[in-house]
Coordinates of C-alpha atoms in Angstrom, one line a residue:
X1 CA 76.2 87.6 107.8
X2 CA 74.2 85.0 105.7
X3 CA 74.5 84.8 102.0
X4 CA 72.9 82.9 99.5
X5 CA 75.0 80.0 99.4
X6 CA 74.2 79.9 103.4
X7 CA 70.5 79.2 101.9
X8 CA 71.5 76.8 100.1
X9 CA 71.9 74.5 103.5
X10 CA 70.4 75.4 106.8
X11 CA 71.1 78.9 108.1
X12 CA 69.9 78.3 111.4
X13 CA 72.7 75.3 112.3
X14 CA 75.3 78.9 111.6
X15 CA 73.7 80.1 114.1
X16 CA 73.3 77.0 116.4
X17 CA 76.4 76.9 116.1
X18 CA 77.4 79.7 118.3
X19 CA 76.5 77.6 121.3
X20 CA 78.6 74.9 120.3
X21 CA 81.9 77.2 119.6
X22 CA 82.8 80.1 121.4
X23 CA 84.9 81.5 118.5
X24 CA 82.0 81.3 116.7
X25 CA 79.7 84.6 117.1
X26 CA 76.4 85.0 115.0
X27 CA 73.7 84.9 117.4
X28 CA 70.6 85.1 115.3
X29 CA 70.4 86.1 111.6
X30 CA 70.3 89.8 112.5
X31 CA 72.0 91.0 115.1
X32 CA 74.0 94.1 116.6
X33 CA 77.1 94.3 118.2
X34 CA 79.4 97.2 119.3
X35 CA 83.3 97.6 119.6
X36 CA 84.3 101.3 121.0
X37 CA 82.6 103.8 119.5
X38 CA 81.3 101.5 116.3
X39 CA 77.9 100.6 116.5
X40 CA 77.3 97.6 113.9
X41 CA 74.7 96.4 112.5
X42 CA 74.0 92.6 111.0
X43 CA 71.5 91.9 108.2
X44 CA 70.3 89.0 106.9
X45 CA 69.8 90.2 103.1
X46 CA 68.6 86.9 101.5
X47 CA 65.6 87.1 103.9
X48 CA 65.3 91.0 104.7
X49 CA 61.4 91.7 105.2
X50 CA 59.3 93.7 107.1
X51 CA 60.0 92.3 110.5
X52 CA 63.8 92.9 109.9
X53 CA 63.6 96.8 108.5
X54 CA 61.8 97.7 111.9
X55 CA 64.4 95.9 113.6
X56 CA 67.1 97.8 112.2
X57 CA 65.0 101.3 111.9
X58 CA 64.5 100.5 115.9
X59 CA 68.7 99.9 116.3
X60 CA 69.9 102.7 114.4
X61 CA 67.5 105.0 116.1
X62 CA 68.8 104.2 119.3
X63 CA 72.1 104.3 118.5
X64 CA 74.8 106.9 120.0
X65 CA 77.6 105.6 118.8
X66 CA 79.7 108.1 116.3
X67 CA 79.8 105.1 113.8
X68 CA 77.0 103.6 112.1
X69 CA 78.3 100.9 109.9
X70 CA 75.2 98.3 108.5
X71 CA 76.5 95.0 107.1
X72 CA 75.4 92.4 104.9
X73 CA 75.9 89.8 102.2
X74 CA 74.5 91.4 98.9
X75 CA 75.4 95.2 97.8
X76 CA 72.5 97.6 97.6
X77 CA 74.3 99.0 94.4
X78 CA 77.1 97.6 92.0
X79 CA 78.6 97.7 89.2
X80 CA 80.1 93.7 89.6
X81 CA 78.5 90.7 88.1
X82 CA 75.1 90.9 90.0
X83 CA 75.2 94.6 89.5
X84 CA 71.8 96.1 90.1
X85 CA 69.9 93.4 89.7
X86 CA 66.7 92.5 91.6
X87 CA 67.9 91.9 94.8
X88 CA 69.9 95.4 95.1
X89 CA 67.3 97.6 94.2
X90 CA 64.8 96.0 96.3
X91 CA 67.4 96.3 99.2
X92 CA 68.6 99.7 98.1
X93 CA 64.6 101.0 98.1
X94 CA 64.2 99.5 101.9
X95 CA 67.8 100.0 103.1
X96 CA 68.6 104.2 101.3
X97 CA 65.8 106.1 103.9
X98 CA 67.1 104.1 107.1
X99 CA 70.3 104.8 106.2
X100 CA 70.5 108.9 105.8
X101 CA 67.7 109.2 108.1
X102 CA 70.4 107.5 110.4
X103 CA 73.7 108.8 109.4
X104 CA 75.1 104.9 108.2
X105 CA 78.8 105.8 107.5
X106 CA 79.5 102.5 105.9
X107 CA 77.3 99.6 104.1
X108 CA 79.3 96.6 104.0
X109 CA 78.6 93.5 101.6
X110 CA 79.8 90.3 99.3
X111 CA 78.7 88.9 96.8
X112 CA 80.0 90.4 94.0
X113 CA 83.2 88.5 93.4
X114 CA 85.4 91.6 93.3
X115 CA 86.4 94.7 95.2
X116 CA 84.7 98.5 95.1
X117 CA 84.3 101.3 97.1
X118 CA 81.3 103.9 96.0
X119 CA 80.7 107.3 97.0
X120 CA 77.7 108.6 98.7
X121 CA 76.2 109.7 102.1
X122 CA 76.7 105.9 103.2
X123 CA 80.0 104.8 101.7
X124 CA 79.0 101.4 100.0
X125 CA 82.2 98.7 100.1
X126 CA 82.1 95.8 98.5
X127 CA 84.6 93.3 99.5
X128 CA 83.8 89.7 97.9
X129 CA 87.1 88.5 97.3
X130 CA 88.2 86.7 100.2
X131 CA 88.3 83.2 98.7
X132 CA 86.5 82.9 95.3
X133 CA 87.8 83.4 91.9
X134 CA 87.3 87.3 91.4
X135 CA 84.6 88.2 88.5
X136 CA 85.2 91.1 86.2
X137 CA 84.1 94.7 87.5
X138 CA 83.0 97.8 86.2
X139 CA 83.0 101.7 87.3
X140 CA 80.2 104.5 87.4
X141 CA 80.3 108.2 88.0
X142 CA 80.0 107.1 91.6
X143 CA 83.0 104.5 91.5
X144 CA 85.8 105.6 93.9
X145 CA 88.1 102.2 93.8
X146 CA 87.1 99.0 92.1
X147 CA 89.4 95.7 91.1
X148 CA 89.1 91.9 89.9
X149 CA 91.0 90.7 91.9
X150 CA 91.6 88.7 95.5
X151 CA 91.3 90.8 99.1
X152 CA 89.8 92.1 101.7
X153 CA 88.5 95.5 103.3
X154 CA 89.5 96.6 106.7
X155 CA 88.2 99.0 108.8
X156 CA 89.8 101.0 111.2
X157 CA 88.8 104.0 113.7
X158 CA 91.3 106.4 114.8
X159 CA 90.4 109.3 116.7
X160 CA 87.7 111.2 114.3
X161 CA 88.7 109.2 111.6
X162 CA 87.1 106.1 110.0
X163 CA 89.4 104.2 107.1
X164 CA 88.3 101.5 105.0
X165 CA 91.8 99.9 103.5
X166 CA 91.0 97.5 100.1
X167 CA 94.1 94.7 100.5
X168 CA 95.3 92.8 97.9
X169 CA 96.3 88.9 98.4
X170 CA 99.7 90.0 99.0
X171 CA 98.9 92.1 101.9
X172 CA 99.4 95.5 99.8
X173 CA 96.7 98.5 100.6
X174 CA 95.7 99.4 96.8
X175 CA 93.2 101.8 98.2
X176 CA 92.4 104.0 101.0
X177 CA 89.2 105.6 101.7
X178 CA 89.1 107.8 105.2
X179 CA 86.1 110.3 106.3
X180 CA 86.7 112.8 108.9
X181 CA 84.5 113.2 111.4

């Protein structure tokens, strides 16, 4: 998905680029793509408008798959650097009634250089460690994992269950979130 630093440049040669690469797979700035029984679902959240939220309301109301997982760059909630600033609560006002009107299991984003899970009808994982310096991070009543510190999230769907595992540079889980379906 695009971030801000993507703005910074040209986002459309990213997604130009997907002609010129075939390992290379962003074919617009919103987009959705399946894999099993995982529906997912590409925002662009430096640009999400009008346009975009029908889009989405459009894909998620067609969808039949038993997982619903939205991603984009910026969290709808935190408690890292950006925390709820601007930018989340103007997503998390356009992005909370698609999401339990749709059953979103998952809301995947960046930004925030660090690593949480929060709890909620839509799990909200932040995972924007992968290559930057990680920024301190707080916790809230809501807070089920959070760290300062390098990683990545990885999903995984195994029968009825869907697992988000926070990794750690070194390739150690430090947290495991599953919900049973």
């Amino acid at each position: 998905s695009l971030g801000n630093h993507d703005y910074a440049g040209n986002p459309d040669a990213q997604v130009a680029y997907s002609t010129l690469d075939p390992r290379w797979k962003m074919p617009a700035r919103h987009y959705e793509y399946s894999v099993g029984n995982v529906d997912l679902f590409v925002i662009d959240t430096e640009a999400f408008d009008k346009t975009q939220k029908q889009w989405l309301r459009k894909e998620l109301g067609q969808s039949t798959a038993s997982w619903r997982i939205v991603y984009g760059h910026r969290p709808v909630h935190s408690y890292g650097g950006h925390g709820d600033d601007a930018e989340a609560k103007a997503l998390r006002k356009a992005l909370s009634p698609l999401f339990s009107n749709s059953g979103v299991d998952y809301y995947f984003a960046g930004h925030d250089h660090d690593m949480q899970i929060l709890s909620g009808k839509t799990v909200l994982v932040v995972a924007g460690t992968g290559g930057s310096s990680p920024r301190p991070v707080n916790s809230g009543a809501d807070t089920l994992f959070s760290a300062s510190q390098l990683g990545f999230a990885y999903f995984s769907v195994e029968g009825q269950n869907g697992t988000v595992e926070m990794v750690g540079a070194d390739g150690k889980v430090l947290y495991r979130h599953v919900i049973e379906k």
